[in-house]
XYZ file of C-alpha atoms in Angstrom:
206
model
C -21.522 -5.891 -5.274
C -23.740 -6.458 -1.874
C -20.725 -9.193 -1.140
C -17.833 -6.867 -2.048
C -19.086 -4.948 0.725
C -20.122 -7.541 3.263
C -18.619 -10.973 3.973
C -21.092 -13.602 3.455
C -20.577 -15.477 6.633
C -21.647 -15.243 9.829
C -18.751 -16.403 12.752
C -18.702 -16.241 16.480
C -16.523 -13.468 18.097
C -13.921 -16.598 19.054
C -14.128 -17.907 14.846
C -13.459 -14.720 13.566
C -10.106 -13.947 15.864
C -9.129 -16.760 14.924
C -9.214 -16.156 11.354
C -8.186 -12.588 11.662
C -4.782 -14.644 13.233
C -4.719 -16.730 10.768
C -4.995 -13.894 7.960
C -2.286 -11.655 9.594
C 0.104 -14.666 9.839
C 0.208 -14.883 6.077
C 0.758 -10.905 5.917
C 3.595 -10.938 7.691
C 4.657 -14.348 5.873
C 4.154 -12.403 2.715
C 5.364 -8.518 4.160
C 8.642 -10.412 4.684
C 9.073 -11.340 0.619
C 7.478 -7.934 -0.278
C 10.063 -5.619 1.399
C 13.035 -7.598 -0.351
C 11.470 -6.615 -3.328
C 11.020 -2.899 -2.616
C 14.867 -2.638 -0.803
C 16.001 -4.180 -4.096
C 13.871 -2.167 -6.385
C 14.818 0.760 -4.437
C 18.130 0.391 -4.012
C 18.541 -0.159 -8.007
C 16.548 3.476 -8.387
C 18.979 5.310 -6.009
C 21.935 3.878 -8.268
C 20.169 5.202 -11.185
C 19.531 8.325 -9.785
C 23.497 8.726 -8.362
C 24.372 8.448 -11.895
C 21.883 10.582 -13.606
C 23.092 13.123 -10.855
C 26.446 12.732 -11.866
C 25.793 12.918 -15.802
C 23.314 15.625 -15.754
C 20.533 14.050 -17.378
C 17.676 16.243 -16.768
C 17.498 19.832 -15.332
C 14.051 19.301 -13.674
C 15.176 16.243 -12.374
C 15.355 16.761 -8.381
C 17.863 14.317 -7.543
C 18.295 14.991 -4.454
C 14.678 14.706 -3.633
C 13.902 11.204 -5.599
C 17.414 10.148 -3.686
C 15.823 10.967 -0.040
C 13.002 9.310 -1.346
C 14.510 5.824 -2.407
C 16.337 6.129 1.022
C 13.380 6.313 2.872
C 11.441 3.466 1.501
C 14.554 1.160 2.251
C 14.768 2.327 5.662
C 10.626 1.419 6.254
C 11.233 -1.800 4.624
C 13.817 -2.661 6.705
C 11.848 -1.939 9.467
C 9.156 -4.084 7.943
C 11.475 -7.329 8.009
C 12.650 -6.659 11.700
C 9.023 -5.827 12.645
C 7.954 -9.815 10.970
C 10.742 -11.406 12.405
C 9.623 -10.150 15.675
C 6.267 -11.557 15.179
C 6.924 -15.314 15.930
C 8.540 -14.110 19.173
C 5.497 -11.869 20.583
C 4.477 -13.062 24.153
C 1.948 -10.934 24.850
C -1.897 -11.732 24.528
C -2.986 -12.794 21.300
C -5.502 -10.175 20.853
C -2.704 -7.281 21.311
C -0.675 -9.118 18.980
C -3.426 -8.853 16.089
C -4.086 -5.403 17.118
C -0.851 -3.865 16.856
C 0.321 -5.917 13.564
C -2.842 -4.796 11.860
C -2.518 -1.414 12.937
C 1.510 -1.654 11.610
C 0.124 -3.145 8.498
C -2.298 -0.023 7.852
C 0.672 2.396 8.772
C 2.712 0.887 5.961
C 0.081 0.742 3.808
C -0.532 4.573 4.431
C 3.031 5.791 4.046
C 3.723 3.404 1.096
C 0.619 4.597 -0.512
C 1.156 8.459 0.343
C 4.963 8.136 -0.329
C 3.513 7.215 -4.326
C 1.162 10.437 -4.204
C 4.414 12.770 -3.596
C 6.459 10.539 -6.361
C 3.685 11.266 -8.792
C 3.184 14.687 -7.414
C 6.763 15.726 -8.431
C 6.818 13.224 -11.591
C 4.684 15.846 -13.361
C 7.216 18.136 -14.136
C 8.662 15.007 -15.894
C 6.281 12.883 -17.915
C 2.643 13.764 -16.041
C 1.958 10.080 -15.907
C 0.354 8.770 -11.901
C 2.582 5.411 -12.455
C 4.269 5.668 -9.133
C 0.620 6.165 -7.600
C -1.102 3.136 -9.263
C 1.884 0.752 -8.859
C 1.862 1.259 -5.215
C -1.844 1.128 -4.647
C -1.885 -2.191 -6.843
C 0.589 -3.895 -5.737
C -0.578 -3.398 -1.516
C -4.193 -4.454 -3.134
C -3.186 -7.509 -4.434
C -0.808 -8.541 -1.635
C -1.825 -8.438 1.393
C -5.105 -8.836 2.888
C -6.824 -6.273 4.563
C -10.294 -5.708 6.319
C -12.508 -3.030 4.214
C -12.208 -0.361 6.654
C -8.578 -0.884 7.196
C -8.330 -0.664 3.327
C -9.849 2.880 3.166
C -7.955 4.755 5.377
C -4.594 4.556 3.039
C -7.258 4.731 -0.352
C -8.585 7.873 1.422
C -5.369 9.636 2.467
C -3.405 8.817 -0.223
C -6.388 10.107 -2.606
C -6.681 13.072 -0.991
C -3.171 14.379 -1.255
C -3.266 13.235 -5.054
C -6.099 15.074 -5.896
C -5.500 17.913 -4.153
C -1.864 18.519 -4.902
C -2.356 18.024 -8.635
C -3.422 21.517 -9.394
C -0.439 22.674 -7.793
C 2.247 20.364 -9.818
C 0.351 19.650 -13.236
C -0.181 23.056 -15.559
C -2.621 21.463 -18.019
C -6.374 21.343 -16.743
C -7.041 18.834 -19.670
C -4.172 16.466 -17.897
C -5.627 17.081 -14.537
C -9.053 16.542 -15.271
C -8.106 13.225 -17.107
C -6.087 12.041 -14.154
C -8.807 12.584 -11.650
C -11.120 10.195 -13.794
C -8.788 8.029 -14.526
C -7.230 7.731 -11.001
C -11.122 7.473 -9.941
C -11.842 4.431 -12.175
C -8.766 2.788 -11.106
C -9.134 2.790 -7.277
C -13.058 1.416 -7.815
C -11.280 -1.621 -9.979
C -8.096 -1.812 -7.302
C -10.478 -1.888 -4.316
C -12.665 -4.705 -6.157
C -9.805 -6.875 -6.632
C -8.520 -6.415 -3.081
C -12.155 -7.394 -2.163
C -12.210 -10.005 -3.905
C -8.894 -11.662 -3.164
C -10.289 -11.031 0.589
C -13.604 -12.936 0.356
C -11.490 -15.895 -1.329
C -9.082 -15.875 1.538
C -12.618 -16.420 3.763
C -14.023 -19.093 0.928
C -10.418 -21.119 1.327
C -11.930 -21.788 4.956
C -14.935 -22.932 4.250
């Protein structure tokens, strides 16, 4: 666990830039595949949704929301790909360059992550289930690489408005009380695998 939390190398301030360089050159290598998926995925779900609008499917089905919704995550995607294809072409410092991509990267990560907390959020009036939550959190994790204190401000926010907005959209305390463990146990496991998938990026260079 002690190297979960702590890298077990030591590197000079000029190694370690380097490598943080070298580590946000494959996110945005990888950022650029990821958001194709989502526009697609997205895109499918607002088709979907256009026609269960039209046909009436469900009466607690909010439509309109879940329609905004799909929108929105297209638009930040898109904004993802222009953001990476303006990466190659940065000419300031390389320091500022690493500083504002990371900071980008842990934006995204918040809103995608916070954008799954109000999906689930209003999915209880549906099914109850927190799929939209742990898909989003899981598939950031296991994607892109991120710095452990970087990684808990989206874990943290994104938590937060989960647990605290569950009272307020799910009716059963039985449900509730299940999805707070549940949730729990899966963001200790999620965070471990992000970890670890971290530490291997730093064992690939040595």
């Amino acid at each position: 666990m002690r190297r979960l939390i702590n890298l077990p190398y030591e590197f000079t301030s000029e190694e370690y830039s380097v490598i943080r360089e070298l580590m946000l050159d494959e996110n945005v290598r990888r950022s650029t595949l990821f958001a194709k998926v989502i526009i697609g995925i997205e895109s499918v779900l607002a088709v979907i949704d256009l026609g269960a609008s039209v046909t009436k499917v469900h009466g607690s089905f909010q439509f309109s929301f879940y329609f905004l919704m799909y929108m929105f995550m297209i638009v930040l995607n898109i904004g993802v790909l222009i953001m990476a294809k303006r990466y190659d072409t940065w000419k300031g410092p390389v320091h500022q360059k690493i500083v504002f991509y990371e900071a980008l990267f842990v934006g995204y990560a918040v809103i995608f992550m916070l954008w799954g907390s109000i999906i689930t959020l209003v999915d209880q009036r549906l099914y109850g289930q927190l799929m939209a939550f742990v898909v989003n959190v899981i598939s950031l994790s296991v994607v892109f690489y991120f710095r452990n204190k970087l990684l808990l401000i989206p874990y943290i926010l994104s938590s937060l408005v989960l647990f605290i907005g569950l009272p307020f959209f799910q009716a059963s305390t039985n449900i509730i009380i299940g999805h707070y463990i549940n949730c729990s146990i899966f963001l200790f496991f999620s965070w471990v695998a992000t970890r670890i998938l971290y530490i291997t990026f730093f064992d690939s260079l040595y």
